[in-house]
Tab-separated table of C-alpha atoms and ligand atoms in Angstrom:
chain	number	residue	atom	x	y	z
E	127	MET	CA	-5.154	17.645	9.578
E	128	PRO	CA	-4.936	21.085	7.961
E	129	VAL	CA	-6.391	21.377	4.458
E	130	ASN	CA	-3.775	21.929	1.703
E	131	LEU	CA	-5.098	24.798	-0.425
E	132	LEU	CA	-2.990	23.658	-3.395
E	133	GLU	CA	-5.526	20.825	-3.817
E	134	PHE	CA	-8.188	23.296	-4.970
E	135	ASP	CA	-9.126	24.869	-8.267
E	136	ALA	CA	-11.157	28.071	-8.236
E	137	ASP	CA	-14.534	26.318	-7.882
E	138	SER	CA	-13.496	23.999	-5.129
E	139	LEU	CA	-11.595	26.788	-3.263
E	140	THR	CA	-14.765	28.905	-3.382
E	141	SER	CA	-16.852	26.051	-1.934
E	142	TYR	CA	-14.247	25.589	0.782
E	143	PHE	CA	-14.389	29.310	1.662
E	144	VAL	CA	-18.206	29.176	1.821
E	145	ASP	CA	-17.916	26.113	4.080
E	146	ILE	CA	-15.698	27.941	6.554
E	147	GLY	CA	-18.065	30.927	6.548
E	148	GLU	CA	-16.150	33.237	4.257
E	149	LYS	CA	-17.251	35.234	1.210
E	150	PRO	CA	-16.575	33.654	-2.191
E	151	PHE	CA	-14.455	36.618	-3.419
E	152	ARG	CA	-11.948	35.860	-0.641
E	153	ALA	CA	-11.193	32.576	-2.393
E	154	ARG	CA	-10.247	34.533	-5.552
E	155	GLN	CA	-7.934	36.763	-3.521
E	156	VAL	CA	-6.224	33.755	-1.948
E	157	LEU	CA	-5.954	31.977	-5.351
E	158	LYS	CA	-4.074	35.013	-6.660
E	159	TRP	CA	-1.742	35.106	-3.709
E	160	ILE	CA	-0.912	31.429	-4.074
E	161	HIS	CA	-0.569	31.048	-7.798
E	162	GLN	CA	0.044	34.452	-9.284
E	163	LEU	CA	2.305	35.682	-6.558
E	164	GLY	CA	3.810	32.419	-5.417
E	165	GLN	CA	2.928	33.002	-1.799
E	166	ASN	CA	2.611	30.286	0.784
E	167	ASP	CA	2.626	32.317	3.942
E	168	PHE	CA	-0.794	33.639	5.021
E	169	ASP	CA	0.848	36.443	6.956
E	170	ASN	CA	2.047	37.979	3.662
E	171	MET	CA	-1.432	38.125	2.219
E	172	THR	CA	-1.805	41.744	3.046
E	173	ASP	CA	-5.234	42.414	1.606
E	174	LEU	CA	-6.875	39.816	3.877
E	175	ALA	CA	-8.100	40.909	7.301
E	176	LYS	CA	-5.848	39.816	10.097
E	177	SER	CA	-8.714	37.703	11.586
E	178	LEU	CA	-9.066	35.825	8.280
E	179	ARG	CA	-5.313	35.172	8.098
E	180	GLU	CA	-5.368	33.802	11.644
E	181	LYS	CA	-8.325	31.595	10.797
E	182	LEU	CA	-6.614	30.228	7.692
E	183	LYS	CA	-3.439	29.558	9.600
E	184	ALA	CA	-5.417	27.442	12.025
E	185	VAL	CA	-7.163	25.256	9.435
E	186	ALA	CA	-5.127	25.344	6.193
E	187	VAL	CA	-1.687	25.149	4.693
E	188	ILE	CA	-0.172	25.864	1.262
E	189	GLN	CA	2.094	22.901	0.949
E	190	PRO	CA	3.887	22.066	-2.289
E	191	PRO	CA	5.893	18.865	-2.601
E	192	VAL	CA	9.622	18.979	-1.815
E	193	ILE	CA	12.280	19.412	-4.469
E	194	ILE	CA	14.966	16.730	-4.014
E	195	SER	CA	17.333	18.020	-6.690
E	196	ASP	CA	17.479	20.771	-9.267
E	197	THR	CA	19.894	20.232	-12.185
E	198	LEU	CA	20.796	22.461	-15.023
E	199	SER	CA	21.815	20.965	-18.376
E	200	ASP	CA	24.383	22.526	-20.660
E	201	ASP	CA	21.614	23.564	-23.090
E	202	GLY	CA	19.655	25.334	-20.329
E	203	THR	CA	17.136	22.563	-19.730
E	204	ARG	CA	16.483	22.299	-16.038
E	205	LYS	CA	15.243	19.214	-14.268
E	206	PHE	CA	13.580	19.185	-10.892
E	207	LEU	CA	13.267	15.907	-9.053
E	208	ILE	CA	10.217	16.079	-6.802
E	209	ASP	CA	9.647	13.890	-3.783
E	210	VAL	CA	6.269	12.233	-3.699
E	211	GLY	CA	6.851	10.052	-0.686
E	212	ASN	CA	7.573	6.368	-0.079
E	213	GLY	CA	10.827	6.477	-1.964
E	214	ASN	CA	9.172	7.791	-5.127
E	215	ALA	CA	10.023	10.875	-7.098
E	216	VAL	CA	8.710	12.452	-10.238
E	217	GLU	CA	10.362	14.798	-12.638
E	218	THR	CA	9.498	18.266	-13.868
E	219	VAL	CA	11.512	19.641	-16.808
E	220	PHE	CA	11.815	23.303	-17.900
E	221	ILE	CA	12.846	23.834	-21.512
E	222	PRO	CA	13.716	27.456	-22.320
E	223	GLU	CA	13.667	28.509	-25.985
E	224	ALA	CA	13.935	31.852	-27.697
E	225	GLU	CA	10.162	32.299	-28.151
E	226	ARG	CA	8.881	30.420	-25.172
E	227	GLY	CA	9.552	28.600	-21.967
E	228	THR	CA	7.895	25.154	-21.712
E	229	LEU	CA	7.377	23.321	-18.466
E	230	CYS	CA	6.818	19.551	-18.754
E	231	ILE	CA	5.047	18.170	-15.731
E	232	SER	CA	4.273	14.663	-14.399
E	233	THR	CA	0.864	13.352	-13.414
E	234	GLN	CA	1.523	9.925	-11.976
E	235	ALA	CA	4.262	8.171	-10.118
E	236	GLY	CA	5.078	5.443	-12.680
E	237	CYS	CA	2.552	4.442	-15.323
E	238	ALA	CA	0.378	1.344	-15.791
E	239	LEU	CA	0.304	1.465	-19.586
E	240	ASP	CA	3.622	-0.148	-20.136
E	241	CYS	CA	4.596	1.190	-23.575
E	242	ALA	CA	7.524	-0.878	-24.859
E	243	PHE	CA	9.980	2.001	-25.269
E	244	CYS	CA	9.197	4.086	-22.168
E	245	SER	CA	11.305	4.188	-19.039
E	246	THR	CA	8.374	5.380	-16.849
E	247	GLY	CA	6.277	2.470	-18.122
E	248	LYS	CA	9.036	0.027	-17.252
E	249	GLN	CA	8.841	1.208	-13.625
E	250	GLY	CA	5.200	0.054	-13.302
E	251	PHE	CA	2.422	2.048	-11.721
E	252	ASN	CA	2.805	3.448	-8.273
E	253	ARG	CA	-0.038	5.952	-7.802
E	254	ASN	CA	-1.820	8.983	-9.128
E	255	LEU	CA	-0.378	12.346	-8.099
E	256	SER	CA	-2.690	14.658	-6.176
E	257	VAL	CA	-3.641	18.107	-7.523
E	258	ALA	CA	-1.171	19.665	-5.039
E	259	GLU	CA	1.605	17.464	-6.343
E	260	ILE	CA	0.887	18.253	-9.964
E	261	ILE	CA	0.145	21.992	-9.776
E	262	GLY	CA	2.814	22.106	-7.073
E	263	GLN	CA	5.398	21.322	-9.783
E	264	VAL	CA	4.310	24.449	-11.671
E	265	TRP	CA	4.252	26.466	-8.433
E	266	LEU	CA	7.751	25.371	-7.414
E	267	ALA	CA	9.239	25.743	-10.882
E	268	THR	CA	7.758	29.181	-11.405
E	269	ARG	CA	9.219	30.340	-8.084
E	270	ALA	CA	12.600	28.780	-8.731
E	271	ILE	CA	12.958	30.081	-12.287
E	272	GLU	CA	11.624	33.558	-11.680
E	273	ARG	CA	13.735	33.976	-8.604
E	274	ASP	CA	16.817	32.973	-10.515
E	275	MET	CA	16.041	35.239	-13.410
E	276	GLY	CA	15.154	38.114	-11.141
E	277	ARG	CA	11.818	38.289	-12.975
E	278	VAL	CA	8.627	39.827	-11.694
E	279	PRO	CA	5.580	37.522	-11.692
E	280	GLU	CA	3.902	39.537	-14.474
E	281	LYS	CA	6.696	38.662	-16.881
E	282	ARG	CA	6.251	34.925	-16.706
E	283	SER	CA	9.087	32.787	-17.826
E	284	ILE	CA	6.861	29.741	-18.195
E	285	SER	CA	4.724	30.414	-21.227
E	286	ASN	CA	3.609	26.878	-22.049
E	287	VAL	CA	2.834	23.825	-19.918
E	288	VAL	CA	2.823	20.316	-21.333
E	289	LEU	CA	1.495	17.302	-19.430
E	290	MET	CA	4.125	15.070	-21.036
E	291	GLY	CA	6.244	14.038	-18.062
E	292	MET	CA	5.820	10.822	-16.155
E	293	GLY	CA	2.465	9.115	-16.252
E	294	GLU	CA	-0.687	9.150	-18.337
E	295	PRO	CA	-2.644	12.330	-17.560
E	296	LEU	CA	-5.952	10.928	-18.719
E	297	ALA	CA	-5.646	7.967	-16.354
E	298	ASN	CA	-5.596	10.519	-13.518
E	299	PHE	CA	-8.528	12.332	-15.008
E	300	GLU	CA	-10.221	14.316	-12.147
E	301	ASN	CA	-6.943	15.667	-10.819
E	302	THR	CA	-5.680	16.487	-14.353
E	303	VAL	CA	-8.824	18.518	-15.087
E	304	LYS	CA	-8.461	20.525	-11.857
E	305	VAL	CA	-4.833	21.233	-12.745
E	306	LEU	CA	-5.823	22.297	-16.260
E	307	ARG	CA	-8.404	24.696	-14.823
E	308	LEU	CA	-5.793	26.266	-12.590
E	309	LEU	CA	-3.417	26.633	-15.509
E	310	LEU	CA	-6.119	28.506	-17.453
E	311	ASP	CA	-7.527	30.547	-14.595
E	312	ASP	CA	-6.845	34.298	-14.830
E	313	ASN	CA	-6.421	34.353	-11.020
E	314	ALA	CA	-3.860	31.540	-11.198
E	315	TYR	CA	-1.567	30.979	-14.193
E	316	GLY	CA	-3.718	32.549	-16.875
E	317	LEU	CA	-2.436	30.510	-19.789
E	318	SER	CA	-4.467	30.272	-23.025
E	319	ARG	CA	-5.829	26.831	-23.932
E	320	ARG	CA	-3.416	26.738	-26.899
E	321	ARG	CA	-0.453	26.963	-24.554
E	322	VAL	CA	-1.417	24.014	-22.474
E	323	THR	CA	-1.056	20.540	-23.999
E	324	VAL	CA	-2.143	17.179	-22.699
E	325	SER	CA	-0.270	14.205	-24.146
E	326	THR	CA	-2.104	10.924	-24.121
E	327	SER	CA	-1.347	7.399	-25.263
E	328	GLY	CA	-4.942	7.220	-26.486
E	329	ILE	CA	-7.457	6.411	-23.786
E	330	VAL	CA	-10.466	7.026	-26.084
E	331	PRO	CA	-13.320	7.555	-23.546
E	332	ALA	CA	-11.116	10.006	-21.544
E	333	ILE	CA	-10.362	11.982	-24.727
E	334	ASP	CA	-14.139	12.501	-25.125
E	335	ARG	CA	-14.464	13.485	-21.449
E	336	LEU	CA	-11.618	15.975	-21.762
E	337	ALA	CA	-13.328	17.543	-24.743
E	338	GLU	CA	-16.313	18.286	-22.498
E	339	ALA	CA	-14.425	19.120	-19.315
E	340	CYS	CA	-11.550	21.290	-20.429
E	341	PRO	CA	-10.426	21.103	-24.060
E	342	VAL	CA	-6.799	22.195	-24.244
E	343	ALA	CA	-4.338	21.339	-27.052
E	344	LEU	CA	-4.051	17.607	-27.496
E	345	ALA	CA	-1.033	15.538	-28.401
E	346	VAL	CA	-1.572	11.809	-29.132
E	347	SER	CA	1.250	9.301	-28.904
E	348	LEU	CA	0.728	7.505	-32.170
E	349	HIS	CA	4.102	5.774	-32.634
E	350	ALA	CA	2.917	3.247	-35.183
E	351	PRO	CA	0.933	3.464	-38.457
E	352	ASP	CA	-1.065	0.264	-38.026
E	353	ASP	CA	-2.690	-1.830	-35.299
E	354	ASP	CA	-0.208	-4.703	-35.478
E	355	LYS	CA	2.726	-2.480	-34.604
E	356	ARG	CA	0.863	-0.250	-32.283
E	357	ASP	CA	-0.457	-3.238	-30.289
E	358	GLU	CA	3.143	-4.082	-29.512
E	359	LEU	CA	4.472	-0.593	-28.876
E	360	VAL	CA	1.519	1.038	-27.105
E	361	PRO	CA	-0.426	-1.839	-25.542
E	362	ILE	CA	-3.547	0.351	-24.781
E	363	ASN	CA	-4.079	0.072	-28.528
E	364	ARG	CA	-5.414	-3.452	-28.000
E	365	LYS	CA	-8.315	-1.886	-26.096
E	366	TYR	CA	-8.732	1.231	-28.227
E	367	PRO	CA	-7.461	0.434	-31.738
E	368	LEU	CA	-6.367	3.033	-34.253
E	369	SER	CA	-9.707	3.502	-36.024
E	370	THR	CA	-11.441	4.282	-32.694
E	371	LEU	CA	-8.570	6.570	-31.705
E	372	LEU	CA	-8.671	8.508	-34.977
E	373	ASP	CA	-12.441	8.927	-34.598
E	374	ALA	CA	-11.922	10.275	-31.047
E	375	CYS	CA	-9.339	12.734	-32.441
E	376	ASN	CA	-11.897	14.019	-34.912
E	377	ARG	CA	-14.536	14.422	-32.225
E	378	TYR	CA	-12.000	16.196	-30.023
E	379	LEU	CA	-11.170	18.681	-32.832
E	380	GLN	CA	-14.672	20.023	-32.655
E	381	HIS	CA	-13.838	21.324	-29.142
E	382	ALA	CA	-10.127	21.894	-29.363
E	383	PRO	CA	-8.402	25.315	-29.214
E	384	ARG	CA	-6.240	24.354	-32.215
E	385	ASP	CA	-7.449	22.880	-35.511
E	386	PHE	CA	-5.030	20.032	-35.472
E	387	ILE	CA	-3.990	17.177	-33.217
E	388	THR	CA	-0.270	16.708	-32.663
E	389	PHE	CA	0.793	13.136	-33.304
E	390	GLU	CA	3.942	12.176	-31.416
E	391	TYR	CA	5.952	9.537	-33.131
E	392	VAL	CA	9.015	8.003	-31.505
E	393	MET	CA	11.648	6.956	-34.094
E	394	LEU	CA	12.746	3.425	-33.389
E	395	ASP	CA	15.454	1.916	-35.607
E	396	GLY	CA	14.017	-0.781	-37.867
E	397	VAL	CA	10.728	-0.851	-36.039
E	398	ASN	CA	8.474	2.009	-37.254
E	399	ASP	CA	10.761	4.114	-39.424
E	400	SER	CA	10.474	2.661	-42.923
E	401	GLU	CA	9.222	4.390	-46.072
E	402	LYS	CA	6.117	2.233	-45.915
E	403	ASP	CA	5.474	3.415	-42.382
E	404	ALA	CA	5.726	7.033	-43.553
E	405	GLU	CA	3.331	6.269	-46.395
E	406	ALA	CA	0.851	4.768	-43.995
E	407	LEU	CA	1.087	7.888	-41.814
E	408	VAL	CA	0.229	10.025	-44.866
E	409	GLU	CA	-3.002	8.023	-45.104
E	410	ILE	CA	-3.734	8.612	-41.436
E	411	ALA	CA	-3.197	12.338	-41.969
E	412	GLN	CA	-5.901	12.293	-44.604
E	413	LYS	CA	-8.394	11.164	-41.951
E	414	VAL	CA	-7.426	13.557	-39.177
E	415	SER	CA	-6.206	17.153	-39.311
E	416	CYS	CA	-2.802	16.795	-37.688
E	417	LYS	CA	0.846	17.755	-37.333
E	418	PHE	CA	3.592	15.263	-36.664
E	419	ASN	CA	6.245	15.594	-34.021
E	420	LEU	CA	8.994	12.968	-34.545
E	421	ILE	CA	10.814	12.103	-31.341
E	422	PRO	CA	14.218	10.415	-31.773
E	423	PHE	CA	14.131	7.501	-29.295
E	424	ASN	CA	15.988	8.252	-26.062
E	425	PRO	CA	17.634	5.118	-24.699
E	426	PHE	CA	17.641	4.271	-21.050
E	427	PRO	CA	19.279	1.504	-19.075
E	428	GLY	CA	17.809	-1.867	-20.081
E	429	SER	CA	15.997	-0.596	-23.180
E	430	SER	CA	16.249	-2.895	-26.190
E	431	PHE	CA	15.382	-0.325	-28.907
E	432	LYS	CA	17.777	1.795	-30.835
E	433	ARG	CA	17.255	5.349	-32.127
E	434	SER	CA	16.750	5.654	-35.872
E	435	PRO	CA	19.786	7.111	-37.609
E	436	ALA	CA	19.610	10.864	-38.212
E	437	ASP	CA	19.419	10.601	-41.992
E	438	ARG	CA	16.532	8.097	-41.830
E	439	ILE	CA	14.654	10.449	-39.523
E	440	ARG	CA	15.304	13.232	-42.010
E	441	ARG	CA	14.013	11.173	-44.922
E	442	PHE	CA	10.979	10.125	-42.903
E	443	ALA	CA	10.213	13.752	-42.079
E	444	GLN	CA	10.671	14.785	-45.713
E	445	LYS	CA	8.246	12.165	-46.889
E	446	LEU	CA	5.571	13.589	-44.542
E	447	ILE	CA	6.409	17.160	-45.446
E	448	ALA	CA	6.228	16.344	-49.184
E	449	ALA	CA	2.671	15.120	-48.587
E	450	GLY	CA	1.807	18.506	-47.079
E	451	ILE	CA	1.940	17.463	-43.397
E	452	VAL	CA	3.506	19.908	-40.979
E	453	THR	CA	6.283	17.835	-39.386
E	454	THR	CA	8.814	18.760	-36.781
E	455	THR	CA	11.576	16.704	-35.272
E	456	ARG	CA	12.008	17.176	-31.585
E	457	LYS	CA	15.419	18.277	-30.589
E	458	THR	CA	16.770	16.098	-27.884
E	459	ARG	CA	17.384	18.369	-24.963
E	460	GLY	CA	18.600	17.788	-21.471
E	461	GLY	CA	20.078	14.399	-22.481
E	462	ASP	CA	23.137	14.982	-20.306
E	463	ILE	CA	20.916	15.107	-17.207
E	464	ASP	CA	18.498	12.333	-18.249
E	465	ALA	CA	15.725	14.862	-18.774
E	466	ALA	CA	14.823	13.922	-22.358
E	467	CYS	CA	11.461	12.394	-23.247
E	468	GLY	CA	11.067	8.889	-21.957
E	469	GLN	CA	14.214	9.043	-19.830
E	470	LEU	CA	12.214	10.253	-16.858
E	471	ALA	CA	12.390	7.502	-14.319
E	472	GLY	CA	12.468	9.564	-11.133
E	473	GLN	CA	13.480	6.934	-8.642
E	474	ILE	CA	15.222	8.407	-5.630
E	475	LYS	CA	17.423	5.367	-5.588
E	476	ASP	CA	18.857	6.538	-8.842
E	477	LYS	CA	19.349	10.033	-7.655
E	478	THR	CA	22.920	9.909	-6.456
E	479	LYS	CA	23.995	8.268	-9.655
E	480	ARG	CA	22.176	10.765	-11.821
E	481	THR	CA	23.383	13.745	-9.892
E	482	THR	CA	26.916	12.549	-10.049
E	483	LYS	CA	26.668	11.919	-13.670
E	484	ALA	CA	25.333	15.432	-14.284
E	485	LYS	CA	28.148	16.874	-12.260
E	486	ALA	CA	30.768	14.950	-14.016
E	487	THR	CA	29.586	15.488	-17.554
E	488	ALA	CA	27.965	18.812	-17.738
E	489	GLY	CA	25.076	19.979	-15.592
E	490	ARG	CA	25.310	22.232	-12.604
E	491	VAL	CA	23.854	20.604	-9.579
E	492	ILE	CA	22.181	23.135	-7.386
E	493	PRO	CA	22.579	22.258	-3.720
E	494	LEU	CA	19.421	21.338	-1.769
E	495	LEU	CA	19.926	24.085	0.775
E	496	GLU	CA	19.838	26.682	-1.952
E	497	ILE	CA	16.726	25.212	-3.431
E	498	ASN	CA	14.646	25.036	-0.339
E	499	ALA	CA	15.762	28.431	0.976
L	634	SAH	N1	1.609	9.172	-21.061
L	634	SAH	C1	1.586	10.205	-22.011
L	634	SAH	C2	2.484	11.335	-21.702
L	634	SAH	C3	3.851	11.051	-21.161
L	634	SAH	S1	5.037	10.386	-22.265
L	634	SAH	C4	1.838	9.690	-23.417
L	634	SAH	O1	2.252	8.534	-23.541
L	634	SAH	O2	1.609	10.426	-24.327
L	634	SAH	C5	5.477	11.761	-23.325
L	634	SAH	C6	5.963	11.351	-24.678
L	634	SAH	O3	7.282	10.749	-24.631
L	634	SAH	C7	5.033	10.322	-25.309
L	634	SAH	O4	4.845	10.615	-26.666
L	634	SAH	C8	5.867	9.090	-25.169
L	634	SAH	O5	5.479	8.089	-26.057
L	634	SAH	C9	7.274	9.606	-25.390
L	634	SAH	N2	8.329	8.678	-25.001
L	634	SAH	C10	8.254	7.699	-24.045
L	634	SAH	N3	9.439	7.078	-23.913
L	634	SAH	C11	10.241	7.573	-24.862
L	634	SAH	C12	11.636	7.367	-25.201
L	634	SAH	N4	12.347	6.451	-24.574
L	634	SAH	N5	12.155	8.158	-26.164
L	634	SAH	C13	11.420	9.094	-26.783
L	634	SAH	N6	10.123	9.361	-26.479
L	634	SAH	C14	9.572	8.654	-25.521
L	635	SF4	FE1	2.819	5.629	-19.733
L	635	SF4	FE2	3.108	7.506	-21.688
L	635	SF4	FE3	5.183	5.975	-20.897
L	635	SF4	FE4	3.170	4.839	-22.269
L	635	SF4	S1	4.624	6.478	-22.987
L	635	SF4	S2	4.179	4.001	-20.458
L	635	SF4	S3	1.454	5.991	-21.472
L	635	SF4	S4	4.123	7.477	-19.661
């Protein structure tokens, strides 16, 4: 079996090169070819000796996962459905904005944590994605987007990466850290720590480990102001209740590239959106330096919750803002192609339906042949 070089971060690629009798700096060159220049053909790596290229061709491959579909929403949001084998697929979403281009990537097929309002959670847990499958999403999306925009690699269209797609990144810890290191590596994607965000439902020990291993920006899925509600909405809270989570946030802030934690808060009609809830959040904000990102609930087939009405979301935000808390409300984007937060289900079985829907309502479906060309 050839080794897939997309599995390696800089350190592990260097060890691999030493193992096959090559100089460590060659690993750096190859890392650049793969991630900076989007190359997966050893023959095109022109600054490597022909003998090394032949050797690599015999023992290694650069094998990203396969894109099943590539759909463009009316608002420019672009969703890639990525095959991860055995009838499973995960989703990668690119969100272009005036000031930045954010890529949202998945870290697991399904998720074991079963949050009440999350479509991925309702699928159950299938498996952790490998490093090649996670960084492969960035690799594929970069190539697809830059090719379409006619951009040169130096003018990157992806300026931010958020680990907020399917799965809980901190439950796939080792692979997530390798991916983060690649995102930050100057020979790979060269992003600053502030432009890479891990979103977690609150696995406390793993937050501490991340602070040591690779502290990037942290978003925490709060979703409720007290343990009673949070136990129901985010079941991991029964293991790591709010007080322990908030302590972990404060410990993390000592290592973090930003001086605040982003609290994500899904707005569920009649569940967590009252004035009292907002007041309780103001108290939480006195304990942890934070910003709030309110996410209007995105329904999915079979979900029992409703999105809070727009004026209630506005009032809720105003209450937080009046207390001096920076609060944003996430714009729902890519809804017409089921690419909004929490709508990511990624089953291949659903694919035909989803693609058809996108075609019929809005999105442009890019044919497979074009994608894999
Ligand atoms: N597992 C991680 C990251 C993936 S989920 C986490 O839970 O943080 C990314 C964000 O989308 C989380 O804040 C999650 O709670 C939110 N989310 C999940 N389902 C949603 C839905 N149906 N509508 C709106 N947001 C949702
Ligand atoms: Fe998993 Fe995050 Fe969904 Fe919860 S919200 S089930 S942790 S993906």
